[in-house]
Short mmCIF file of C-alpha atoms and ligand atoms in Angstrom, two decimals:
data_model
loop_
_atom_site.label_atom_id
_atom_site.label_comp_id
_atom_site.label_asym_id
_atom_site.label_seq_id
_atom_site.Cartn_x
_atom_site.Cartn_y
_atom_site.Cartn_z
CA MET A 5 144.46 153.36 72.43
CA ASP A 6 143.11 153.95 75.55
CA ALA A 7 142.39 150.00 76.49
CA ALA A 8 139.40 150.93 79.63
CA LYS A 9 137.53 153.39 76.98
CA ASP A 10 135.22 150.58 75.23
CA LYS A 11 134.05 150.52 71.59
CA SER A 12 131.87 147.52 69.73
CA LEU A 13 133.03 145.30 67.47
CA TYR A 14 130.57 143.95 64.89
CA ILE A 15 131.32 140.87 63.44
CA ASN A 16 129.41 140.35 60.29
CA THR A 17 130.47 136.44 58.99
CA ILE A 18 130.03 134.47 55.98
CA GLY A 19 131.53 131.23 54.61
CA CYS A 20 132.38 127.55 56.38
CA GLN A 21 133.17 126.96 60.06
CA MET A 22 137.44 127.92 59.18
CA ASN A 23 135.82 131.41 59.45
CA VAL A 24 133.08 130.82 62.88
CA TYR A 25 136.50 130.10 64.40
CA ASP A 26 138.14 132.95 63.11
CA SER A 27 136.02 135.32 63.99
CA SER A 28 135.57 133.77 67.91
CA ARG A 29 139.03 134.40 67.83
CA ILE A 30 138.86 137.93 66.40
CA GLU A 31 137.01 138.91 69.22
CA ASP A 32 139.34 137.30 71.65
CA VAL A 33 142.06 138.53 69.80
CA MET A 34 140.15 142.60 70.26
CA LYS A 35 139.46 141.84 73.58
CA PRO A 36 142.36 143.68 75.36
CA LEU A 37 142.11 147.03 72.65
CA GLY A 38 139.22 147.11 74.75
CA TYR A 39 136.63 145.51 72.06
CA THR A 40 133.58 143.90 73.23
CA MET A 41 130.43 142.24 70.42
CA THR A 42 128.00 144.11 69.63
CA ASP A 43 124.88 142.98 67.21
CA SER A 44 123.85 146.64 65.77
CA VAL A 45 126.14 147.83 62.98
CA GLU A 46 124.82 151.28 63.91
CA LYS A 47 126.35 151.27 67.13
CA ALA A 48 129.55 149.89 66.03
CA ASP A 49 132.44 151.12 66.47
CA MET A 50 134.09 148.68 64.34
CA ILE A 51 133.19 146.21 61.30
CA VAL A 52 134.64 143.31 60.25
CA VAL A 53 133.11 141.35 57.31
CA ASN A 54 134.71 138.38 57.00
CA THR A 55 134.47 136.55 54.14
CA CYS A 56 133.96 133.02 51.94
CA SER A 57 134.62 133.16 48.37
CA VAL A 58 134.43 128.87 47.76
CA ARG A 59 131.34 130.30 44.73
CA GLU A 60 130.42 133.46 43.76
CA LYS A 61 126.85 133.52 45.41
CA ALA A 62 129.66 134.55 48.95
CA GLU A 63 131.27 136.74 46.90
CA GLN A 64 128.64 138.88 46.09
CA LYS A 65 127.36 138.66 48.82
CA ALA A 66 130.15 139.91 50.93
CA PHE A 67 130.62 142.90 47.85
CA SER A 68 127.23 143.91 49.04
CA PHE A 69 126.89 143.48 52.74
CA LEU A 70 130.57 146.37 51.73
CA GLY A 71 128.37 148.31 49.31
CA ARG A 72 125.28 149.50 52.43
CA LEU A 73 128.49 150.51 54.71
CA ALA A 74 128.22 153.32 52.69
CA SER A 75 126.59 155.71 54.34
CA LEU A 76 127.07 154.99 57.56
CA LYS A 77 131.03 155.30 56.84
CA LYS A 78 129.70 159.11 55.60
CA LYS A 79 128.41 159.77 58.88
CA LYS A 80 130.93 158.02 61.04
CA PRO A 81 134.19 158.59 59.55
CA ASP A 82 136.19 157.60 62.84
CA LEU A 83 134.45 153.80 61.86
CA ILE A 84 136.96 151.02 61.21
CA ILE A 85 135.46 149.23 58.35
CA CYS A 86 137.62 145.71 58.38
CA VAL A 87 137.48 143.12 55.67
CA GLY A 88 139.19 139.57 56.44
CA GLY A 89 138.92 136.11 54.87
CA CYS A 90 138.97 134.17 51.53
CA VAL A 91 137.89 137.25 49.26
CA ALA A 92 140.37 139.31 51.45
CA GLN A 93 142.96 137.27 50.50
CA GLN A 94 141.93 136.72 46.90
CA GLU A 95 141.63 140.40 46.06
CA GLY A 96 143.77 141.94 48.54
CA LYS A 97 144.39 145.30 47.70
CA LYS A 98 141.83 145.56 44.44
CA ILE A 99 138.85 145.20 46.84
CA VAL A 100 139.53 149.48 47.45
CA ARG A 101 138.48 150.19 44.56
CA ARG A 102 135.16 148.32 44.13
CA VAL A 103 134.40 149.10 47.95
CA PRO A 104 137.40 152.63 48.46
CA HIS A 105 135.27 153.18 51.85
CA ILE A 106 137.52 150.63 53.90
CA ASP A 107 140.17 150.80 56.10
CA ILE A 108 141.50 147.11 56.23
CA ILE A 109 142.39 144.30 54.41
CA PHE A 110 143.36 140.94 56.09
CA GLY A 111 143.88 137.49 54.81
CA THR A 112 143.27 134.14 56.48
CA HIS A 113 146.85 133.92 57.91
CA ALA A 114 146.20 137.73 59.49
CA VAL A 115 144.05 137.33 62.41
CA ASN A 116 146.28 137.76 64.87
CA ARG A 117 147.39 140.65 63.24
CA LEU A 118 144.56 142.10 63.23
CA PRO A 119 144.83 144.62 66.54
CA GLN A 120 148.24 145.74 65.01
CA LEU A 121 146.72 146.47 61.66
CA VAL A 122 143.73 148.02 63.63
CA ARG A 123 146.81 150.51 65.77
CA HIS A 124 149.17 151.21 62.99
CA VAL A 125 145.29 152.48 61.08
CA THR A 126 144.00 154.67 64.26
CA GLU A 127 147.60 156.53 64.73
CA THR A 128 147.90 157.00 60.90
CA GLU A 129 144.71 157.79 59.38
CA SER A 130 145.97 156.01 56.60
CA ARG A 131 145.06 152.61 54.98
CA ILE A 132 146.32 149.39 55.73
CA VAL A 133 146.61 145.68 53.91
CA ASP A 134 147.99 142.84 55.10
CA VAL A 135 147.59 139.34 53.08
CA GLU A 136 150.45 137.56 53.82
CA LEU A 137 151.09 133.96 53.57
CA THR A 138 152.93 132.78 55.84
CA GLU A 139 155.11 129.36 56.67
CA THR A 140 154.32 128.86 60.21
CA ILE A 141 151.71 129.42 62.49
CA ASP A 142 151.31 131.47 64.80
CA GLU A 143 149.88 130.64 67.74
CA PHE A 144 147.49 132.85 70.00
CA THR A 145 145.52 132.30 73.16
CA PRO A 146 143.84 134.51 75.52
CA ASP A 147 144.45 135.59 78.96
CA SER A 148 140.71 136.85 79.65
CA GLY A 149 138.99 133.81 78.41
CA TYR A 150 137.68 132.62 75.03
CA SER A 151 135.04 134.07 73.98
CA GLU A 152 132.04 131.85 73.69
CA ALA A 153 131.40 131.01 77.55
CA GLY A 154 127.98 129.77 77.95
CA THR A 155 127.82 127.43 75.05
CA ALA A 156 127.77 123.61 74.58
CA THR A 157 129.91 123.00 71.52
CA GLY A 158 133.31 125.09 69.96
CA PHE A 159 135.31 124.88 66.74
CA VAL A 160 138.76 124.95 66.46
CA THR A 161 140.66 124.60 64.48
CA ILE A 162 143.70 121.91 64.02
CA MET A 163 144.74 122.76 61.07
CA ARG A 164 145.20 125.23 57.60
CA GLY A 165 145.02 125.35 53.79
CA CYS A 166 145.41 122.50 51.59
CA ASP A 167 146.88 120.88 49.55
CA ASN A 168 144.42 119.14 47.44
CA PHE A 169 143.75 120.75 44.02
CA CYS A 170 140.66 119.72 43.81
CA THR A 171 140.68 121.75 39.86
CA TYR A 172 136.32 123.59 40.92
CA CYS A 173 137.97 124.92 44.02
CA VAL A 174 139.40 128.28 45.85
CA VAL A 175 139.92 127.22 48.65
CA PRO A 176 144.69 125.66 48.45
CA TYR A 177 144.89 129.54 46.57
CA VAL A 178 143.30 131.17 49.90
CA ARG A 179 143.59 129.28 52.45
CA GLY A 180 147.45 128.49 51.28
CA ARG A 181 149.42 125.36 52.07
CA GLU A 182 148.40 122.51 54.33
CA ILE A 183 150.01 122.83 57.39
CA SER A 184 149.45 120.78 61.38
CA ARG A 185 149.36 122.62 64.30
CA HIS A 186 151.34 120.86 67.69
CA PRO A 187 149.23 118.57 68.69
CA ASP A 188 150.06 119.74 72.33
CA ARG A 189 148.16 123.82 71.30
CA ILE A 190 145.50 121.18 70.56
CA ILE A 191 145.00 119.91 73.71
CA GLU A 192 146.36 122.84 76.02
CA GLU A 193 143.17 125.04 73.32
CA ILE A 194 140.50 122.00 74.01
CA GLU A 195 141.65 122.14 78.37
CA ASN A 196 140.77 125.70 77.78
CA ARG A 197 137.27 126.29 76.67
CA VAL A 198 135.88 122.98 77.78
CA LYS A 199 136.71 124.79 81.74
CA SER A 200 134.43 127.95 79.61
CA GLY A 201 131.49 125.40 79.69
CA ILE A 202 132.56 123.70 75.93
CA ARG A 203 130.58 120.32 76.23
CA GLU A 204 130.89 119.16 72.25
CA VAL A 205 134.18 120.16 70.22
CA THR A 206 134.71 119.67 66.55
CA LEU A 207 137.99 119.49 64.93
CA LEU A 208 138.54 121.29 62.04
CA GLY A 209 140.19 121.16 59.07
CA GLN A 210 139.52 120.85 55.31
CA ASN A 211 140.93 118.11 55.45
CA VAL A 212 141.61 116.24 58.26
CA ASN A 213 142.63 113.00 57.73
CA SER A 214 145.86 114.32 56.90
CA TYR A 215 147.06 115.49 59.97
CA GLY A 216 150.53 116.28 60.94
CA LYS A 217 151.75 114.94 57.74
CA ASN A 218 155.64 115.15 56.61
CA GLN A 219 155.84 117.54 60.09
CA GLY A 220 156.31 114.30 62.59
CA LEU A 221 153.14 114.89 64.57
CA CYS A 222 151.25 112.60 65.65
CA THR A 223 148.71 110.29 63.29
CA PHE A 224 145.23 112.50 63.02
CA PRO A 225 143.61 109.21 64.72
CA GLU A 226 146.09 109.38 66.91
CA LEU A 227 145.47 113.06 68.61
CA LEU A 228 140.72 112.24 68.18
CA ALA A 229 142.52 109.34 71.27
CA ARG A 230 144.31 112.57 72.74
CA VAL A 231 140.96 114.78 72.63
CA ASN A 232 139.19 111.33 73.46
CA LYS A 233 141.06 111.63 77.06
CA ILE A 234 139.86 115.31 78.17
CA ASP A 235 138.22 115.82 81.39
CA GLY A 236 134.74 117.07 81.26
CA LEU A 237 134.51 117.00 77.15
CA GLN A 238 131.19 115.25 76.27
CA ARG A 239 131.46 115.11 72.40
CA ILE A 240 133.54 115.17 69.67
CA ARG A 241 133.08 115.78 65.61
CA PHE A 242 135.55 116.85 62.97
CA THR A 243 134.86 118.12 59.64
CA THR A 244 136.05 117.53 57.11
CA SER A 245 137.42 114.32 55.46
CA HIS A 246 138.70 113.60 52.02
CA PRO A 247 137.37 109.61 50.93
CA LYS A 248 141.08 108.85 49.13
CA ASP A 249 142.56 109.18 52.88
CA PHE A 250 139.48 107.98 55.41
CA SER A 251 142.08 105.16 57.00
CA ASN A 252 141.24 102.12 58.59
CA GLU A 253 143.09 103.49 62.08
CA LEU A 254 140.39 106.08 61.43
CA ILE A 255 137.18 103.76 61.42
CA ASP A 256 138.94 101.77 63.85
CA SER A 257 138.40 105.32 65.95
CA TYR A 258 134.58 105.17 66.11
CA LYS A 259 135.41 101.43 67.06
CA ASP A 260 137.83 102.87 69.95
CA LEU A 261 136.49 106.89 71.15
CA ASP A 262 133.98 106.10 73.43
CA LYS A 263 133.78 109.95 72.54
CA LEU A 264 133.64 110.08 69.29
CA CYS A 265 129.90 110.50 67.35
CA ASN A 266 128.38 108.36 65.46
CA HIS A 267 128.12 110.22 61.97
CA ILE A 268 130.75 110.97 59.67
CA HIS A 269 130.12 114.11 57.13
CA LEU A 270 132.23 112.88 53.77
CA PRO A 271 131.97 115.07 51.03
CA VAL A 272 131.58 112.65 47.43
CA GLN A 273 131.07 115.87 45.13
CA SER A 274 129.70 113.64 42.76
CA GLY A 275 129.00 109.68 41.83
CA SER A 276 130.21 109.88 38.31
CA ASN A 277 134.00 108.42 37.66
CA ASN A 278 134.17 110.27 34.62
CA ILE A 279 133.79 113.59 36.62
CA LEU A 280 135.08 112.27 39.85
CA ALA A 281 138.58 111.94 38.44
CA LYS A 282 138.18 115.93 36.10
CA MET A 283 137.60 117.25 39.47
CA ASN A 284 140.88 115.78 40.27
CA ARG A 285 139.39 113.90 43.51
CA LYS A 286 141.98 111.10 43.00
CA TYR A 287 138.98 108.56 44.73
CA THR A 288 136.94 106.12 42.49
CA ARG A 289 132.77 105.81 43.36
CA GLU A 290 134.08 102.10 44.20
CA GLN A 291 136.23 103.17 46.50
CA TYR A 292 134.27 105.42 48.24
CA LEU A 293 131.75 103.28 48.47
CA ASP A 294 133.22 100.30 50.01
CA ARG A 295 134.70 103.33 52.93
CA LEU A 296 131.73 103.31 53.77
CA ASP A 297 131.28 100.01 53.38
CA ARG A 298 134.39 99.12 56.17
CA LEU A 299 132.58 102.00 58.35
CA ARG A 300 129.22 100.63 58.00
CA LYS A 301 130.77 97.11 59.57
CA VAL A 302 132.06 99.34 62.66
CA CYS A 303 129.22 101.45 62.81
CA PRO A 304 126.00 99.96 61.33
CA ASP A 305 124.48 102.60 62.55
CA ILE A 306 126.14 105.97 61.76
CA ALA A 307 124.65 108.95 59.89
CA ILE A 308 126.47 110.27 56.95
CA THR A 309 125.99 113.09 54.73
CA SER A 310 128.17 114.46 52.19
CA ASP A 311 128.58 117.06 49.54
CA MET A 312 127.89 117.32 45.36
CA ILE A 313 128.41 119.92 42.60
CA ALA A 314 125.99 119.54 40.23
CA GLY A 315 126.77 120.81 36.64
CA PHE A 316 130.65 120.66 36.79
CA PRO A 317 131.81 121.60 33.16
CA GLY A 318 131.77 117.87 30.90
CA GLU A 319 128.35 116.23 33.65
CA THR A 320 126.61 114.74 30.91
CA GLU A 321 123.17 113.21 31.39
CA ALA A 322 124.73 109.68 32.01
CA ASP A 323 126.87 111.48 34.20
CA PHE A 324 124.32 113.05 37.00
CA GLN A 325 122.29 109.92 36.71
CA GLU A 326 125.69 108.25 38.49
CA THR A 327 125.13 110.91 41.19
CA LEU A 328 121.45 110.17 41.34
CA SER A 329 122.13 106.95 41.61
CA LEU A 330 124.28 106.78 44.34
CA ILE A 331 122.48 108.97 46.75
CA LYS A 332 119.83 106.24 46.39
CA GLU A 333 123.26 103.57 47.10
CA VAL A 334 124.28 105.02 50.66
CA GLU A 335 121.18 106.71 51.68
CA PHE A 336 122.42 109.89 53.18
CA ASP A 337 121.34 111.34 56.16
CA GLY A 338 121.87 114.39 54.63
CA LEU A 339 123.64 116.66 51.45
CA PHE A 340 125.08 119.59 50.36
CA ALA A 341 124.47 120.32 47.04
CA PHE A 342 125.72 123.38 44.81
CA ALA A 343 125.71 124.14 41.40
CA TYR A 344 129.48 124.29 40.23
CA SER A 345 130.13 127.64 39.76
CA ASP A 346 133.75 128.94 38.37
CA ARG A 347 136.35 130.24 41.14
CA PRO A 348 138.94 132.69 40.66
CA ASN A 349 142.19 130.70 39.70
CA ALA A 350 140.58 127.11 39.29
CA LYS A 351 141.69 124.60 36.94
CA ALA A 352 138.53 124.26 35.87
CA THR A 353 136.97 127.12 35.51
CA GLY A 354 139.23 127.31 32.15
CA PHE A 355 137.74 123.83 31.01
CA SER A 356 136.02 124.66 27.95
CA ASP A 357 132.82 122.67 28.07
CA LYS A 358 130.75 124.10 30.92
CA VAL A 359 126.63 123.40 31.85
CA ASP A 360 124.09 125.82 30.65
CA ASP A 361 123.42 127.28 33.49
CA GLN A 362 119.44 126.14 33.46
CA VAL A 363 120.75 122.04 32.94
CA LYS A 364 122.93 123.12 36.00
CA MET A 365 120.03 124.89 37.38
CA ALA A 366 117.55 121.60 37.26
CA ARG A 367 120.07 118.92 37.87
CA LEU A 368 120.37 120.89 41.57
CA GLN A 369 117.01 121.07 42.06
CA GLU A 370 116.42 117.25 41.51
CA LEU A 371 119.27 115.68 42.85
CA LEU A 372 117.63 117.72 46.10
CA GLU A 373 114.20 116.73 45.49
CA LEU A 374 115.93 113.67 45.54
CA GLN A 375 117.85 113.26 49.13
CA LYS A 376 114.35 114.76 50.63
CA TYR A 377 112.85 111.55 50.57
CA TYR A 378 116.26 109.87 51.93
CA THR A 379 116.25 112.92 55.09
CA ARG A 380 112.87 112.29 56.35
CA LYS A 381 113.84 108.38 56.01
CA LYS A 382 116.83 108.68 57.59
CA ASN A 383 114.82 111.14 60.60
CA GLU A 384 112.01 109.06 60.93
CA ARG A 385 113.98 105.29 62.46
CA PHE A 386 114.59 108.17 65.57
CA VAL A 387 110.91 108.30 66.27
CA ASN A 388 109.98 106.17 69.18
CA LYS A 389 113.65 106.57 70.35
CA THR A 390 115.38 107.80 72.84
CA VAL A 391 117.73 109.76 72.25
CA SER A 392 120.88 111.74 74.80
CA VAL A 393 120.32 115.69 73.38
CA LEU A 394 123.19 117.51 73.90
CA ILE A 395 120.85 121.08 74.71
CA GLU A 396 122.52 123.82 72.97
CA GLY A 397 120.08 126.66 74.32
CA LEU A 398 116.52 127.55 74.44
CA SER A 399 115.41 127.95 70.57
CA LYS A 400 114.98 130.77 68.77
CA LYS A 401 111.36 130.10 67.93
CA GLN A 402 109.30 129.43 70.90
CA ASP A 403 106.25 129.72 69.55
CA PHE A 404 107.17 127.20 67.07
CA TYR A 405 105.35 123.93 67.61
CA PRO A 406 101.31 124.27 68.17
CA ASP A 407 101.88 121.53 71.09
CA SER A 408 104.47 123.94 73.10
CA ASP A 409 101.67 125.64 74.91
CA GLY A 410 103.35 128.38 75.76
CA LYS A 411 106.10 126.50 77.17
CA GLU A 412 109.95 127.23 77.11
CA GLU A 413 111.20 125.26 73.67
CA TRP A 414 114.73 124.36 73.73
CA THR A 415 116.85 122.76 70.66
CA GLY A 416 120.27 120.39 70.69
CA ARG A 417 121.54 117.96 68.75
CA ILE A 418 122.00 113.91 69.04
CA PRO A 419 125.11 112.51 68.27
CA GLU A 420 123.51 111.85 64.81
CA ASN A 421 124.17 115.38 64.62
CA LYS A 422 120.55 115.67 64.22
CA VAL A 423 118.63 118.75 65.47
CA VAL A 424 116.25 117.79 68.13
CA ASN A 425 113.90 120.37 69.26
CA PHE A 426 112.41 119.80 72.76
CA ASN A 427 110.05 121.88 75.90
CA TYR A 428 110.32 121.40 78.72
CA ILE A 429 107.12 120.41 80.60
CA ASP A 430 106.97 121.46 84.00
CA THR A 431 110.05 122.72 85.76
CA SER A 432 107.92 124.71 88.52
CA GLY A 433 109.09 121.56 90.59
CA ILE A 434 112.16 120.71 89.92
CA SER A 435 115.32 121.83 91.44
CA SER A 436 117.05 123.77 89.88
CA LYS A 437 119.94 121.78 88.80
CA MET A 438 117.89 119.56 87.03
CA LYS A 439 116.27 122.05 84.36
CA PRO A 440 117.30 122.43 81.31
CA PHE A 441 120.22 124.24 80.29
CA ALA A 442 122.82 124.95 77.57
CA GLY A 443 125.67 122.09 77.71
CA LYS A 444 123.53 119.59 79.43
CA THR A 445 122.67 116.03 78.41
CA ILE A 446 118.94 115.32 78.47
CA ASN A 447 117.14 112.05 76.87
CA VAL A 448 114.03 113.11 75.06
CA VAL A 449 111.80 110.90 73.04
CA ILE A 450 111.44 111.56 69.13
CA GLU A 451 107.63 112.10 68.58
CA LYS A 452 108.04 113.73 64.98
CA ALA A 453 110.16 113.77 62.42
CA LEU A 454 110.71 116.31 60.72
CA SER A 455 112.01 117.14 57.19
CA HIS A 456 115.25 119.01 58.90
CA SER A 457 115.07 118.12 62.85
CA LEU A 458 113.15 116.33 64.88
CA ARG A 459 111.07 116.86 67.87
CA GLY A 460 110.72 115.44 71.11
CA LYS A 461 109.65 115.32 75.13
CA PRO A 462 112.09 115.03 77.67
CA ALA A 463 111.90 110.75 78.71
CA VAL A 464 110.79 111.54 81.90
CA SER A 465 109.90 115.62 83.39
CA GLY A 466 113.72 116.05 84.93
CA SER A 467 115.43 114.19 82.99
CA PRO A 468 118.59 112.94 84.51
CA VAL A 469 121.75 114.44 83.58
CA ILE A 470 123.21 111.95 80.98
CA GLN A 471 127.38 111.77 82.42
CA GLU A 472 130.31 112.82 80.56
CA GLY A 473 132.24 110.14 78.74
CA GLU A 474 128.37 108.26 77.03
CA ASN A 475 128.90 105.92 74.71
CA ASN A 476 127.68 107.75 71.64
CA HIS A 477 127.65 105.23 68.73
CA ALA A 478 127.42 101.54 68.98
CA ALA A 479 130.47 100.12 68.94
N1 SAH B 636 137.62 120.62 52.46
C1 SAH B 636 136.63 120.26 51.80
C2 SAH B 636 135.26 121.33 51.67
C3 SAH B 636 135.19 122.11 51.26
S1 SAH B 636 134.73 123.70 50.15
C4 SAH B 636 136.50 118.94 51.11
O1 SAH B 636 138.05 118.49 50.56
O2 SAH B 636 135.41 118.00 51.12
C5 SAH B 636 133.10 123.02 50.79
C6 SAH B 636 132.03 121.81 49.28
O3 SAH B 636 132.16 124.22 48.80
C7 SAH B 636 133.37 120.98 48.78
O4 SAH B 636 132.52 119.94 49.33
C8 SAH B 636 132.09 121.26 47.71
O5 SAH B 636 131.31 120.42 47.56
C9 SAH B 636 131.61 122.95 47.27
N2 SAH B 636 132.25 123.65 46.41
C10 SAH B 636 134.23 124.06 46.31
N3 SAH B 636 134.00 124.67 45.05
C11 SAH B 636 133.08 125.00 44.60
C12 SAH B 636 132.51 125.64 43.82
N4 SAH B 636 133.38 126.05 42.54
N5 SAH B 636 131.20 125.76 42.85
C13 SAH B 636 130.15 124.48 43.37
N6 SAH B 636 130.81 123.76 44.77
C14 SAH B 636 131.49 124.05 45.64
FE1 SF4 B 637 138.72 122.76 47.98
FE2 SF4 B 637 139.95 119.92 47.25
FE3 SF4 B 637 140.63 121.67 49.54
FE4 SF4 B 637 138.26 120.10 49.85
S1 SF4 B 637 140.61 118.60 49.08
S2 SF4 B 637 139.29 122.26 50.58
S3 SF4 B 637 136.97 120.46 47.65
S4 SF4 B 637 140.63 122.02 47.33
FE1 F3S B 638 134.72 130.06 52.26
FE2 F3S B 638 136.89 130.12 52.60
FE3 F3S B 638 135.80 128.07 54.29
S1 F3S B 638 136.14 130.03 50.79
S2 F3S B 638 134.12 127.53 52.39
S3 F3S B 638 135.14 130.86 53.81
S4 F3S B 638 137.52 128.00 53.48
#
C-alpha cells in the first residue's frame, strides 16, 4: 500500500468510553498507512463503525448506520467499510447476511490487527472476519504521537473484559475474560499523553477494583498512587467501580491522593435485594449504603453517580419502590438509567417473568423524574461558590446563553465531574498566556445551576492558572 498517499478515515463510535478509547487507537494504528480523520462520510476512503451491544437500541443504531452506507459503496466500490466493537464480536460473519456491503468485521481484541486486515482486503479484494479472542494484551505505542493532541482529557484502558457475569449483561461475552495491562505500560502511555497535552486521565475497566487480580500485578489503589506521581497530570478519574469490590484501600486513596477527583461512579442497578440477587451483583442494598457511608466519612462532599435498570425480569412494584427509596436515601448527583433489554447469551434473557414494556417505560420515567430533583439540588450547592474548572475547549453552542453578549463561550468540568460553561469577559487587554485554552485550569464563580450543567464567570478576568497538584477534594 502506498503510505504517502493521503486517505481519509471516518469513524462512527457508538457505546461506552472503552469504544471511545479503541476508536482513538484505530486512528493511531491507521496513521502509518496514510489515513487521516475526516468528518465527512461521503469523502471517506474507509469507514469504521465501532459498535455497542449493551442494549438492543445500541445494536439497532449500528445496523441502521451500516444500512445507509449501501448506496455510497455502490458509488465508490473502493470504499472500505469496517464493523468493529461489541456487535462485531457478538455476530461475527453473520453480519454479512444483514449487511452484504461490508469488507472487514473485526472484534474487540483485533483493534491492533486492523492495518493487516486492511492490507488483506486491498490486496485480495476479498472480505475478512477477525473475531478471535486472545488471552494476552497486544500492546501498541504509536510512533507519530497520540491522536488526541490538543485536548485536555483522555481515556486509558487499564484492563479488558469482565468475569462478573451479571445476568443482564452481554459484556463478558463480547469483551472476553478479565485481563489487566502491565502497570509500566499504563504509566508510560499516560506520561506520553500528558506530553501531548492531556491534563486529566480517566482509567477504564469494567471493574477497575479488581485490577491486577490473579496476575501478580499491583493493586488498583497502588496503580492510582503511581499515576498520582506523574508530573504535569492534574486530575485522575476512573470508571467503572463494582460495589462488591469497593475496598477500604480505595477509600484511603481518596484521602491520600491529591489528583484523584472528588467523584465516584458506583453503579447500583437496583435498590431491591431480591433483584440484586437475581442480577448476580453479589452485594446487598445495605452493603452498598455502608460503602458510601465509609466513603463520605473521608470525603463528605463527594459527588456520587450511578447506573440503574428499570423493569428487570421479576421486578415487582415493591422492588421498584425500593429503588426509588434508595435514590432518596443516597441523593445521587446524577443517574444513568435504562429500561431492561434482553441480550444474546445473557442469563436473564431466559428468565420467564419479564416485565411488560409499558410498565418498564413508566418506571423508567418515574425514576428519572425523581432523580431530576436531586441532580438539580446537587448542582445548586455550587451556586455562589468558586470552583476550579479544567477547560475542555470552546463551547459548541456559542449563542446559547442570553447573557453571552457575543463573548466567547467556554466549557470545562470541575473535579465533581459537572460541566461548567462560562464566557470569557475580556481577552483584549490580557496576555495570550492568560487567555483560556483547552488544558488550562481557572477559577470560576458559579452563578446558576441548570439541570445538566453549571453556569458561571471567571473569578477574576484573566484568572490565574491553578498549578498542577491542585487538591481536588477535601482531605
Ligand atoms: N461494568 C459496568 C457497566 C457496564 S454496562 C458495571 O459493572 O457497572 C453500563 C450499564 O448499562 C450498566 O451499568 C447497566 O446499568 C446498563 N445495562 C447493561 N446491560 C443492560 C441490559 N441488558 N438492559 C438494560 N441496561 C443494561
Ligand atoms: Fe456487565 Fe456486570 Fe461486568 Fe459490569 S460487572 S460489565 S454489568 S457483567
Ligand atoms: Fe457497549 Fe461494548 Fe461498551 S457492549 S457499553 S461498547 S463494552
